[in-house]
PDB file of C-alpha atoms in Angstrom:
ATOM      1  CA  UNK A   1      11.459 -16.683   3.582  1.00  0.00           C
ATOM      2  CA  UNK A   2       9.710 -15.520   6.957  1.00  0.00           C
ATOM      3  CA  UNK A   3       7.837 -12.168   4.434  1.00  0.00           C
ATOM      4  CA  UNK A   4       6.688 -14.204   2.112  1.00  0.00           C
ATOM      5  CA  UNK A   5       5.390 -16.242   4.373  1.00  0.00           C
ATOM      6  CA  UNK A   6       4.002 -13.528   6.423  1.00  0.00           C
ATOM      7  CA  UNK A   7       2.630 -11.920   3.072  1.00  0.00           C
ATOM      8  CA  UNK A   8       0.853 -14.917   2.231  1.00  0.00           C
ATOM      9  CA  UNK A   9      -1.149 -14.746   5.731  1.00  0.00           C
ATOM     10  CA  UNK A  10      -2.249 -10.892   5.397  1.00  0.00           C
ATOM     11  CA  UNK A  11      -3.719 -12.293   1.816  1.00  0.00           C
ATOM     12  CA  UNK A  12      -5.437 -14.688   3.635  1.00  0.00           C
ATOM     13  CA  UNK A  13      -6.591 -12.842   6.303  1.00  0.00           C
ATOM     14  CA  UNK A  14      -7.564  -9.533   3.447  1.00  0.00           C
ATOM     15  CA  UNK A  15      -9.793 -12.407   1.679  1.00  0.00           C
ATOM     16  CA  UNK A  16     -11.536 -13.299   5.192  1.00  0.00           C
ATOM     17  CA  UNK A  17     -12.503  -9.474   5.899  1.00  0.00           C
ATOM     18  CA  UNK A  18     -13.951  -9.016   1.852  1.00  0.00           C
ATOM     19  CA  UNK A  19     -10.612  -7.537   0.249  1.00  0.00           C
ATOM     20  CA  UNK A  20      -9.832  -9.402  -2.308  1.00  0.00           C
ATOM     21  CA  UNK A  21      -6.385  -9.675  -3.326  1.00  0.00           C
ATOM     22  CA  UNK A  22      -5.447  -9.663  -7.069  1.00  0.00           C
ATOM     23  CA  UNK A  23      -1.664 -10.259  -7.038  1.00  0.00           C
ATOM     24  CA  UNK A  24       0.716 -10.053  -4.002  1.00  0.00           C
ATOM     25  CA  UNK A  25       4.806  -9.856  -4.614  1.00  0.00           C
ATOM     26  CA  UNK A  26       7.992  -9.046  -3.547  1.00  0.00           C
ATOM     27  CA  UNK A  27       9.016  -5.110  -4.472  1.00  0.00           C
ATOM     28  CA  UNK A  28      12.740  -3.509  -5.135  1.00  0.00           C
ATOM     29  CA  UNK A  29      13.724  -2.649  -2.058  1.00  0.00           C
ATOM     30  CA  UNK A  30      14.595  -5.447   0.691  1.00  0.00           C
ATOM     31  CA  UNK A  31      11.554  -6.207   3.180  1.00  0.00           C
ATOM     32  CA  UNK A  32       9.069  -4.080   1.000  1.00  0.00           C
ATOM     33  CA  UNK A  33       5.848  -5.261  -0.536  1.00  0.00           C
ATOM     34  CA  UNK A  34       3.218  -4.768  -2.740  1.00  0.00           C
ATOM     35  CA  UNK A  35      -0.327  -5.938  -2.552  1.00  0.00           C
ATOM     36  CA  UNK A  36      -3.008  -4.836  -4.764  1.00  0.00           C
ATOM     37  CA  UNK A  37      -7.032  -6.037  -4.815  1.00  0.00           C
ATOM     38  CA  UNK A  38      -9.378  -5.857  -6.975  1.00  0.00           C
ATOM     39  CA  UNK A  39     -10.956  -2.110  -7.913  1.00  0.00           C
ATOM     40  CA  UNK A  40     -14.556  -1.199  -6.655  1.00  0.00           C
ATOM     41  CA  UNK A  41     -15.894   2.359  -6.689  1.00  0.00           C
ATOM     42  CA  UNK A  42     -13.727   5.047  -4.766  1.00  0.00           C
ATOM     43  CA  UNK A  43     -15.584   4.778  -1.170  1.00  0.00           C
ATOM     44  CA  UNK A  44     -15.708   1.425  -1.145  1.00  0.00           C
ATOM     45  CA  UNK A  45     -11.629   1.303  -2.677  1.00  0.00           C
ATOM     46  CA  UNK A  46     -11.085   3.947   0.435  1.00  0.00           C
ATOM     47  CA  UNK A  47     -12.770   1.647   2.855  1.00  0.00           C
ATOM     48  CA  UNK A  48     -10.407  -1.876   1.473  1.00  0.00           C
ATOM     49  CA  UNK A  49      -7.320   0.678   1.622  1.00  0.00           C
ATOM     50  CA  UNK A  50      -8.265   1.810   5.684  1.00  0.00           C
ATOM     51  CA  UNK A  51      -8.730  -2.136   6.182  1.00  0.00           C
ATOM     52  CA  UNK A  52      -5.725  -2.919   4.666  1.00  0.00           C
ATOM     53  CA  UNK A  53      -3.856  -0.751   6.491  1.00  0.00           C
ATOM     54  CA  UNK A  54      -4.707  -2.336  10.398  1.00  0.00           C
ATOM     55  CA  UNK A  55      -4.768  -6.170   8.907  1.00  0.00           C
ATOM     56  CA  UNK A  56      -1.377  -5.720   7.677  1.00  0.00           C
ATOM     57  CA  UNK A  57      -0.436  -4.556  11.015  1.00  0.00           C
ATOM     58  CA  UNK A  58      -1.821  -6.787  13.518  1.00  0.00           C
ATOM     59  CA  UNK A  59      -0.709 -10.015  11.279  1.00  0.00           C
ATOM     60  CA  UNK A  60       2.930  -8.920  11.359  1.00  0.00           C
ATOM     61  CA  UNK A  61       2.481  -8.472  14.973  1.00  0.00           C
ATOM     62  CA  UNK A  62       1.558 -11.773  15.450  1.00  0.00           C
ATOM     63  CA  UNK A  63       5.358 -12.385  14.393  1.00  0.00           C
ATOM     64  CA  UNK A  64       7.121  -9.509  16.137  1.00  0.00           C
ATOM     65  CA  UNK A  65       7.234  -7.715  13.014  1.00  0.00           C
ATOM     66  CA  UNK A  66       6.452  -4.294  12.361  1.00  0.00           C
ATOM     67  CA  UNK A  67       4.356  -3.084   8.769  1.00  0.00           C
ATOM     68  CA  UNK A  68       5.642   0.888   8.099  1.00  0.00           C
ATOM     69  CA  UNK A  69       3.149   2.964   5.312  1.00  0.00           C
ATOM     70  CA  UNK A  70       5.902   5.614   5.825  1.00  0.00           C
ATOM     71  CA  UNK A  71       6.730   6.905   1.906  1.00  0.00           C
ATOM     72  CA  UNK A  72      10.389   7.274   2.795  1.00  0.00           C
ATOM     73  CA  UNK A  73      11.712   4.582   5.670  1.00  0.00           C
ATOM     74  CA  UNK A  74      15.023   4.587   4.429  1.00  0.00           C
ATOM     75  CA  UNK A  75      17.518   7.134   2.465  1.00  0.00           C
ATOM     76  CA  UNK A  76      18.778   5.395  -0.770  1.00  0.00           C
ATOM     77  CA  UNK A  77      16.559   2.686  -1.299  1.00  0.00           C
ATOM     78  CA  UNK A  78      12.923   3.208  -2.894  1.00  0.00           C
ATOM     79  CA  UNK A  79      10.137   4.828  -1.230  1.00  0.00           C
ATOM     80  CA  UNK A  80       6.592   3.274  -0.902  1.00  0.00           C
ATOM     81  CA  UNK A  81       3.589   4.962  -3.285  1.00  0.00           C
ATOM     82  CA  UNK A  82       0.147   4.064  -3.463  1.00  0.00           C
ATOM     83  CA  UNK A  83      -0.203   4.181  -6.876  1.00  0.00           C
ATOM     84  CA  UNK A  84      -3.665   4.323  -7.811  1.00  0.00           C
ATOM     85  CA  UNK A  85      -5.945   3.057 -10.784  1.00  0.00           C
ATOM     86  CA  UNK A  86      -8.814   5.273 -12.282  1.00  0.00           C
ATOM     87  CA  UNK A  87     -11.550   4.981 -14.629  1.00  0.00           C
ATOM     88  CA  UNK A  88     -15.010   6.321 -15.063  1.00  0.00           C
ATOM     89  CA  UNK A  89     -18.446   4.113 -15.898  1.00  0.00           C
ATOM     90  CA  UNK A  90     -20.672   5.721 -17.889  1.00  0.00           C
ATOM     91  CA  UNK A  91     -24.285   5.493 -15.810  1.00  0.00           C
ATOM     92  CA  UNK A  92     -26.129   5.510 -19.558  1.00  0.00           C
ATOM     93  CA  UNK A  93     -25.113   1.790 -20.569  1.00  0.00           C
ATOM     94  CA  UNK A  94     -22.256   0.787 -17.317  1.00  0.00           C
ATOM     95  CA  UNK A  95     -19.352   0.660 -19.773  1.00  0.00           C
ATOM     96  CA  UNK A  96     -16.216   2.231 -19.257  1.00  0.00           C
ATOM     97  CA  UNK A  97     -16.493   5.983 -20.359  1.00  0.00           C
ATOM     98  CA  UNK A  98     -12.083   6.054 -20.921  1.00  0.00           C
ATOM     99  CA  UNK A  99     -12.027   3.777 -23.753  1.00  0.00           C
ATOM    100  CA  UNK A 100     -11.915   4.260 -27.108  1.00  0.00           C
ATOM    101  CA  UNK A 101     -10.972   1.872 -29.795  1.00  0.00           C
ATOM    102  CA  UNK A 102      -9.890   5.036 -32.054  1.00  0.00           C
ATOM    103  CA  UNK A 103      -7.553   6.472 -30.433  1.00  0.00           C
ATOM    104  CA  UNK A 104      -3.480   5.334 -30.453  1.00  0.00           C
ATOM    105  CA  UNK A 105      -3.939   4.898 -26.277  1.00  0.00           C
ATOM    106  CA  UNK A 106      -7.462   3.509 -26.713  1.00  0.00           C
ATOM    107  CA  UNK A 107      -8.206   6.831 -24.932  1.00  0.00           C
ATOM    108  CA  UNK A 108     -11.808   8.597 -24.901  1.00  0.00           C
ATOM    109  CA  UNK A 109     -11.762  12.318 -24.846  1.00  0.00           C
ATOM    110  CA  UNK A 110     -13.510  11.866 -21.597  1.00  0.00           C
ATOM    111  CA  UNK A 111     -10.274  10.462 -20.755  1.00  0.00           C
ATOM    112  CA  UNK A 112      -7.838  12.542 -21.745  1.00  0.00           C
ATOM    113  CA  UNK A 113      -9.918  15.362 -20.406  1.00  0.00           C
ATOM    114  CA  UNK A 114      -9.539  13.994 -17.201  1.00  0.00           C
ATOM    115  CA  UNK A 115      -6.128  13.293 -17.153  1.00  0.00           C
ATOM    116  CA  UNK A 116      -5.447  17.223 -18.386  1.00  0.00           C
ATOM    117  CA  UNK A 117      -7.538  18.069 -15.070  1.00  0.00           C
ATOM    118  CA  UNK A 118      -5.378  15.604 -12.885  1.00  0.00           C
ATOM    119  CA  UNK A 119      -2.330  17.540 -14.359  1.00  0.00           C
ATOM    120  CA  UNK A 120      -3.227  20.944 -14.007  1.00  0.00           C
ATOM    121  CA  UNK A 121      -4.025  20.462 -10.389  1.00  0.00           C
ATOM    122  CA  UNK A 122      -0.967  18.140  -9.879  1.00  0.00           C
ATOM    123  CA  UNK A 123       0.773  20.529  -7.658  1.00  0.00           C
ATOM    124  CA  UNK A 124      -2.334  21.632  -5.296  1.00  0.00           C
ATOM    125  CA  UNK A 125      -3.351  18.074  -5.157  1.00  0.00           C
ATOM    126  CA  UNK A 126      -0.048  17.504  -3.989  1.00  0.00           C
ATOM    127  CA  UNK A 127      -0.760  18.039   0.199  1.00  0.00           C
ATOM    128  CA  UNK A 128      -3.770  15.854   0.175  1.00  0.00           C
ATOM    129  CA  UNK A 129      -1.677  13.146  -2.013  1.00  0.00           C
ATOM    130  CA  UNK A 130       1.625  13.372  -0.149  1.00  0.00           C
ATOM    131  CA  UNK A 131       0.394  14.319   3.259  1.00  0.00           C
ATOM    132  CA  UNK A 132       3.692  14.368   5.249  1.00  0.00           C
ATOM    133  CA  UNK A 133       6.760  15.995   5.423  1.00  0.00           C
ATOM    134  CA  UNK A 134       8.418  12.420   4.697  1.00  0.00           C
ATOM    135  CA  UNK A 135       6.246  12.368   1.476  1.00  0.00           C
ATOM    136  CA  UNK A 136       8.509  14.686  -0.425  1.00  0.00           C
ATOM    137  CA  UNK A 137      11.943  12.759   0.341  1.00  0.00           C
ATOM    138  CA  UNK A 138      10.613  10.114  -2.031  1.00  0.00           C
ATOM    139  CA  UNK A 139       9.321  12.088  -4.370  1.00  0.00           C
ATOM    140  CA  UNK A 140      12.998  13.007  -6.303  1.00  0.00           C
ATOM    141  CA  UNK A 141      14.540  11.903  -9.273  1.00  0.00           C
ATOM    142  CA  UNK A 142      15.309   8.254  -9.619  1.00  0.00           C
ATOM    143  CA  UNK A 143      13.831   5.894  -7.620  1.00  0.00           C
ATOM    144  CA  UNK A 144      10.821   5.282 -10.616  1.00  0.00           C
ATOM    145  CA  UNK A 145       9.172   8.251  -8.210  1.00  0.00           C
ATOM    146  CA  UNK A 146       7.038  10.330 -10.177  1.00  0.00           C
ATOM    147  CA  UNK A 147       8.435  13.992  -9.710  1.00  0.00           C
ATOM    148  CA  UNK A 148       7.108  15.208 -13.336  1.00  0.00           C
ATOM    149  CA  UNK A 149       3.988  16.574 -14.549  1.00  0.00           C
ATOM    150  CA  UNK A 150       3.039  14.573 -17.233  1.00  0.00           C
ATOM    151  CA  UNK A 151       1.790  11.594 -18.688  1.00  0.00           C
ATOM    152  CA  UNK A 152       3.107   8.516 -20.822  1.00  0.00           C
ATOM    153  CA  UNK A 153       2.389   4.805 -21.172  1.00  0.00           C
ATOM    154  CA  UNK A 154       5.540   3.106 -20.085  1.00  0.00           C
ATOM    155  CA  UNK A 155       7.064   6.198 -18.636  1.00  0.00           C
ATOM    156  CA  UNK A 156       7.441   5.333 -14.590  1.00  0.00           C
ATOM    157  CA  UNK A 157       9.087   8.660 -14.243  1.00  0.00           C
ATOM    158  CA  UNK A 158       5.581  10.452 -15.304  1.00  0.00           C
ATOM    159  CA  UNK A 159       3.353  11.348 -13.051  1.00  0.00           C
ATOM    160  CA  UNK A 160       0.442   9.687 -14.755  1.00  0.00           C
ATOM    161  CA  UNK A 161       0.629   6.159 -16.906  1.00  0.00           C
ATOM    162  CA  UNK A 162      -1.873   4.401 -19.159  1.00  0.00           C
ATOM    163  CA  UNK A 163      -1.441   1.109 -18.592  1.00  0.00           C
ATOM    164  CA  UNK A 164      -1.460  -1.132 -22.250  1.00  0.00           C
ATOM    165  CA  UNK A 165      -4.664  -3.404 -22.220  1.00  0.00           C
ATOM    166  CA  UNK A 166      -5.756  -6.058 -24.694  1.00  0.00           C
ATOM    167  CA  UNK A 167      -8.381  -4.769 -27.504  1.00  0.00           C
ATOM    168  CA  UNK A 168     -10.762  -7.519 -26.153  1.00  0.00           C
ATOM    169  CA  UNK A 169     -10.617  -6.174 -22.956  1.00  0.00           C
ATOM    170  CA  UNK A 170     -11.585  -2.331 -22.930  1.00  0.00           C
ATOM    171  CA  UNK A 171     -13.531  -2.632 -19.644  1.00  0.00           C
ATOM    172  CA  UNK A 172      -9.599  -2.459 -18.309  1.00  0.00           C
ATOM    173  CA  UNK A 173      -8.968   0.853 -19.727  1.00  0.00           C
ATOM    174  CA  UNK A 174      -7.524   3.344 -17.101  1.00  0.00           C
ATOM    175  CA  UNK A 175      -4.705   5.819 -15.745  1.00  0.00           C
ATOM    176  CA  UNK A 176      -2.677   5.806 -12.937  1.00  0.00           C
ATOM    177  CA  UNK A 177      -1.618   8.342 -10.989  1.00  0.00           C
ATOM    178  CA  UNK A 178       2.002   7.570  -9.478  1.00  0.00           C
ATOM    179  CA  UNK A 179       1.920  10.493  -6.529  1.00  0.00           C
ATOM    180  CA  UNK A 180      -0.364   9.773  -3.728  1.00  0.00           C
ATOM    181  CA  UNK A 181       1.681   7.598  -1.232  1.00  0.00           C
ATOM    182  CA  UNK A 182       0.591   5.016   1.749  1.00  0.00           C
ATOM    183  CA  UNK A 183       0.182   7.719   4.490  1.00  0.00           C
ATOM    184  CA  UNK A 184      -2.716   9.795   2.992  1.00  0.00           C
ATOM    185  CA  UNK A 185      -6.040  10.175   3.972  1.00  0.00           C
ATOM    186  CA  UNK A 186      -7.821   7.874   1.048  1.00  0.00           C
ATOM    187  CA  UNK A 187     -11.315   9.158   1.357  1.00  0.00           C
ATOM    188  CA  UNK A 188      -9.789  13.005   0.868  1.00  0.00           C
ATOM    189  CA  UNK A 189      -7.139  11.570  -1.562  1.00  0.00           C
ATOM    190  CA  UNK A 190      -9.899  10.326  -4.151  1.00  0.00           C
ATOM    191  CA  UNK A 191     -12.687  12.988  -3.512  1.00  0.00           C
ATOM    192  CA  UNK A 192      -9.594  15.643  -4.744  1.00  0.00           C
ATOM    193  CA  UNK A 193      -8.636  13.412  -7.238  1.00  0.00           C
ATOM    194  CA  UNK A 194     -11.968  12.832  -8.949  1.00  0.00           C
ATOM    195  CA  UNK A 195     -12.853  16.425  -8.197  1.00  0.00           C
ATOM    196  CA  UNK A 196      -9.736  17.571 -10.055  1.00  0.00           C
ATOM    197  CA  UNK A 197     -10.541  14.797 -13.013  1.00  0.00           C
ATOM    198  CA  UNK A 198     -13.555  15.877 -13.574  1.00  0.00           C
ATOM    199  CA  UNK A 199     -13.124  20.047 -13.872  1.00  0.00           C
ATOM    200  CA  UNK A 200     -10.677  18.764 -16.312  1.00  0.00           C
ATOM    201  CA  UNK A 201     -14.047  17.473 -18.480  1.00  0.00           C
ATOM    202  CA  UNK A 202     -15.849  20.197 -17.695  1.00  0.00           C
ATOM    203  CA  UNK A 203     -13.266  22.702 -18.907  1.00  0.00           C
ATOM    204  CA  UNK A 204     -12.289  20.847 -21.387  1.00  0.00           C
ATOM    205  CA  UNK A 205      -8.230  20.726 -20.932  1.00  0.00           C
ATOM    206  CA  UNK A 206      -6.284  20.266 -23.709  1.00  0.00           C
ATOM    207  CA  UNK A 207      -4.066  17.269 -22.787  1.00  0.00           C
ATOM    208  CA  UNK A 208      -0.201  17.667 -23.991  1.00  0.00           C
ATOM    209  CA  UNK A 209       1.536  15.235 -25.658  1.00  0.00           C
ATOM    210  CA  UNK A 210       2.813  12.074 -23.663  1.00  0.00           C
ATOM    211  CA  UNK A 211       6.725  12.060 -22.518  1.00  0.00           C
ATOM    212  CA  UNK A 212       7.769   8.210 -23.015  1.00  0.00           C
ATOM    213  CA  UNK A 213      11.793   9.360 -22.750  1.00  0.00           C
ATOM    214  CA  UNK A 214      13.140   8.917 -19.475  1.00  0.00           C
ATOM    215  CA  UNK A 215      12.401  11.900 -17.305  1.00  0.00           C
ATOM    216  CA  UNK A 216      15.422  11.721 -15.130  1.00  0.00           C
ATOM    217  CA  UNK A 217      18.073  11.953 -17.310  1.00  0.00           C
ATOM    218  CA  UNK A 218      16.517  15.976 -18.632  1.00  0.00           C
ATOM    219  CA  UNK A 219      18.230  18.881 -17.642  1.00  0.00           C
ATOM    220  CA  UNK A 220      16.443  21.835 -16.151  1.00  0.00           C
ATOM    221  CA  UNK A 221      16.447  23.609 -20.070  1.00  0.00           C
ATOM    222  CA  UNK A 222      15.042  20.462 -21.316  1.00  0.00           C
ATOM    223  CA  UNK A 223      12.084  20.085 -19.036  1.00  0.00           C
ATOM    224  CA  UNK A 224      11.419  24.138 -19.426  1.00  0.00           C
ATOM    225  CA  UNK A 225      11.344  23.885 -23.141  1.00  0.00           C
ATOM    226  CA  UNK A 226       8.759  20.783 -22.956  1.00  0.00           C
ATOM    227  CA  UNK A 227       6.889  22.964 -20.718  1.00  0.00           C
ATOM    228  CA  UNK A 228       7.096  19.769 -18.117  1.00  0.00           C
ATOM    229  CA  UNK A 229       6.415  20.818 -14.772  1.00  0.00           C
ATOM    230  CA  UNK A 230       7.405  19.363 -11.027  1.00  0.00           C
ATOM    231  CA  UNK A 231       5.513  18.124  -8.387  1.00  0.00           C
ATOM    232  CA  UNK A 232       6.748  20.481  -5.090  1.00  0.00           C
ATOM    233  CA  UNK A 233       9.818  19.810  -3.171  1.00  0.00           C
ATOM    234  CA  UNK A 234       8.512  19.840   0.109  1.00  0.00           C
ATOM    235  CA  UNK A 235       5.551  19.948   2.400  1.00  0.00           C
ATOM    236  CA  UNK A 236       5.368  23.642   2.847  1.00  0.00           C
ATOM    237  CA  UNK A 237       5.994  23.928  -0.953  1.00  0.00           C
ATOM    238  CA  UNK A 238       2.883  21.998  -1.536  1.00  0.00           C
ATOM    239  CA  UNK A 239       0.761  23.479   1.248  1.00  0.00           C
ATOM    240  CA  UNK A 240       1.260  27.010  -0.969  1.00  0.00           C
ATOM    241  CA  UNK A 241       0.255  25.339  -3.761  1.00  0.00           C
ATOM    242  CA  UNK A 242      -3.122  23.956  -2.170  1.00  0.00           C
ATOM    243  CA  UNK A 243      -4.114  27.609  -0.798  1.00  0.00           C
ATOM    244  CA  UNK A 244      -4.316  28.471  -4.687  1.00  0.00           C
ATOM    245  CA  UNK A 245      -6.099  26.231  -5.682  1.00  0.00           C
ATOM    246  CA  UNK A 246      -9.807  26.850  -5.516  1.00  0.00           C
ATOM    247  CA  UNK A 247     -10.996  23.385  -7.158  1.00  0.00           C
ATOM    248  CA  UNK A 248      -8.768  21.115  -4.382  1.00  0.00           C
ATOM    249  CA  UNK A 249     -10.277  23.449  -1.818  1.00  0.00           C
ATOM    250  CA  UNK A 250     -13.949  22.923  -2.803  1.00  0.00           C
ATOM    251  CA  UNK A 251     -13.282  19.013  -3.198  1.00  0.00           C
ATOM    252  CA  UNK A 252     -12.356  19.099   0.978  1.00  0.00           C
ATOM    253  CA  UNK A 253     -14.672  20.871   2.195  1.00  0.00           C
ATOM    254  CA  UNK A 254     -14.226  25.199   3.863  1.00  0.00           C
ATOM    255  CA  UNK A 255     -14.212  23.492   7.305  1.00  0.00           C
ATOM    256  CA  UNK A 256     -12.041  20.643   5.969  1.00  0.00           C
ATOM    257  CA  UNK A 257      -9.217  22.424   4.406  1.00  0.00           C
ATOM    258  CA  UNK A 258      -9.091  25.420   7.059  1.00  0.00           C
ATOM    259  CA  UNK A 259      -8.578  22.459   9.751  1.00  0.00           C
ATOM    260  CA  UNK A 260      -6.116  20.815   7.027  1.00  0.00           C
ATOM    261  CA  UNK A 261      -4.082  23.425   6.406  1.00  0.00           C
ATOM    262  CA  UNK A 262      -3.961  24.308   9.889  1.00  0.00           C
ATOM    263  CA  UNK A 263      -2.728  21.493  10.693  1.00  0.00           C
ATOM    264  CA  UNK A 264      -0.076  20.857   8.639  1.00  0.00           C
ATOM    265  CA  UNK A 265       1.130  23.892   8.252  1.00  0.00           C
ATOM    266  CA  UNK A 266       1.684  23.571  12.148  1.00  0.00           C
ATOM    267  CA  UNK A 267       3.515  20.321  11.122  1.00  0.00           C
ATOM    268  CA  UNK A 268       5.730  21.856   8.712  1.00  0.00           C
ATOM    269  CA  UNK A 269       6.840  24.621  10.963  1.00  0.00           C
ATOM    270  CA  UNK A 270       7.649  22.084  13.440  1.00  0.00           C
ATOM    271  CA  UNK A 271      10.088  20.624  11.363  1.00  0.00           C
ATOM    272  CA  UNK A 272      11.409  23.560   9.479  1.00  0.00           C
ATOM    273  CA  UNK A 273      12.344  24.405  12.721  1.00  0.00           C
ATOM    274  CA  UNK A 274      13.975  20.931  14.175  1.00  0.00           C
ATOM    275  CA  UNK A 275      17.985  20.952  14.613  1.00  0.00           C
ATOM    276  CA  UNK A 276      18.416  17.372  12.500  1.00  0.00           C
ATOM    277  CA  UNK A 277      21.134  14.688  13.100  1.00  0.00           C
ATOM    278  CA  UNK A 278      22.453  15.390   9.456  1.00  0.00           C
ATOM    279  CA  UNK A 279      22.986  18.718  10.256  1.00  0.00           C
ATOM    280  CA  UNK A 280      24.901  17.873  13.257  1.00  0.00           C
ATOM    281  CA  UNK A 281      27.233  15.523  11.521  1.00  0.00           C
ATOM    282  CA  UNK A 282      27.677  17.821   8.349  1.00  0.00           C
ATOM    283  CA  UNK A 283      28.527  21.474  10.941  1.00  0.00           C
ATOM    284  CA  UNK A 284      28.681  21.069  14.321  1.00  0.00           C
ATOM    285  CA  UNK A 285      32.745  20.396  13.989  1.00  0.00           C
ATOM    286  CA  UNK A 286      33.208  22.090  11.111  1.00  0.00           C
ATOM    287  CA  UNK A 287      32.128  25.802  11.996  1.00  0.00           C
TER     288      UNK A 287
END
């Protein structure tokens, strides 16, 4: 059909500007796509992500199409993440510091120390991750959206996975974190998330256990028992959450998150304050 077609020619085109494209396919919901290409470090990642971004555009202009990174296009179909893939290289010897044949996940402590910090600081992340107020309509329950603090290896309603790799292949080993979506900043989003990462090593955060059950079908009593947290509802939710957080705040910069916060928070108000078309159809008639 005319997007696969179209998808085929932003590979292409990726591969002619030095992003090289690992595996390109059709997603769940009709007209959306996934691409992925191959990892490099984060600032170079950041820089393929920003070139992504206006490639994709221009080619589907070329046939009067139009490429959206909104998270949340359409109500009832599934939102668009950015799910990305982490890992750490030791400088000592270049392998990869996450992997350990040991452990059940073939998880270093390094690793699971890191993934601890990346939980803790889930929620101030959050603003920097999910950047509009759009974010936060695809981050609910169902969807595979990852609304819950926690981790798991198969579990797409966690907020972190370990993706299974081959023994043979440890230079693989990783996480990925589920919440930061299309429209984010990526040179803020990875300098917060390897901030938070790593005061997770140097604290030394116990990691809980992983949640492999599907998320979505616990109850609020469940999910307080397990000690599972959420992810904030909304914009303004996470924008509180980000002004207490002191590690999030040092990753951006004083200037940085002043202007950030700033601005958002005008952005938020903005809409708090907007008179929607839903709320016109649901009370206008009715009261």
């Amino acid at each position: 059909d005319l997007g696969a077609q179209v998808r085929k020619e932003m590979v292409a085109t990726l591969g002619e500007m030095g992003v090289r494209v690992e595996t390109s396919h059709h997603e769940v919901a009709m007209g959306q796509h996934e691409i992925d290409f191959q990892y490099d470090t984060a600032l170079r990642t950041a820089d393929h992500v920003v070139t992504l971004r206006y490639a994709l555009k221009a080619v589907a202009r070329k046939h009067n199409l139009h490429v959206t990174f909104m998270p949340k296009p359409l109500y009832g179909i599934a939102g668009s993440g950015m799910h990305t893939h982490q890992s750490l290289v030791r400088l000592s010897d270049g392998k990869n510091a996450f992997f350990d044949p040991r452990d059940e996940y073939g998880l270093s402590e390094v690793a699971r120390y890191f993934i601890a910090g990346q939980l803790h600081h889930a929620r101030g992340m959050s603003a920097v991750l999910c950047p509009l107020v759009n974010s936060y309509k695809r981050l609910v329950a169902g969807y595979e959206a990852p609304a819950y603090i926690t981790w798991a290896r198969i579990n797409r309603s966690a907020l972190v996975r370990v993706p299974q790799i081959a023994p043979s292949h440890p230079e693989a080993t990783r996480l990925e974190l589920r919440s930061p979506d299309p429209s984010c900043n990526p040179y803020l989003a990875f300098a917060v998330m390897l901030k938070c990462g790593l005061d997770g090593i140097k604290k030394r955060l116990p990691l809980p256990a992983p949640v492999e059950e599907n998320l979505y079908t616990f109850d609020p009593a469940e999910l307080r028992r397990r000690s599972i947290g959420l992810l904030p509802a909304t914009l303004g939710q996470a924008l509180e959450e980000l002004s207490r957080d002191e590690v999030v705040q040092e990753a951006l910069g004083e200037q940085l998150y002043a202007s950030f916060l700033e601005a958002k928070g005008i952005e938020w108000e903005d809409y708090r304050r907007h008179v929607s078309q839903w709320e016109l159809d649901h009370y206008l008639e009715t009261f």
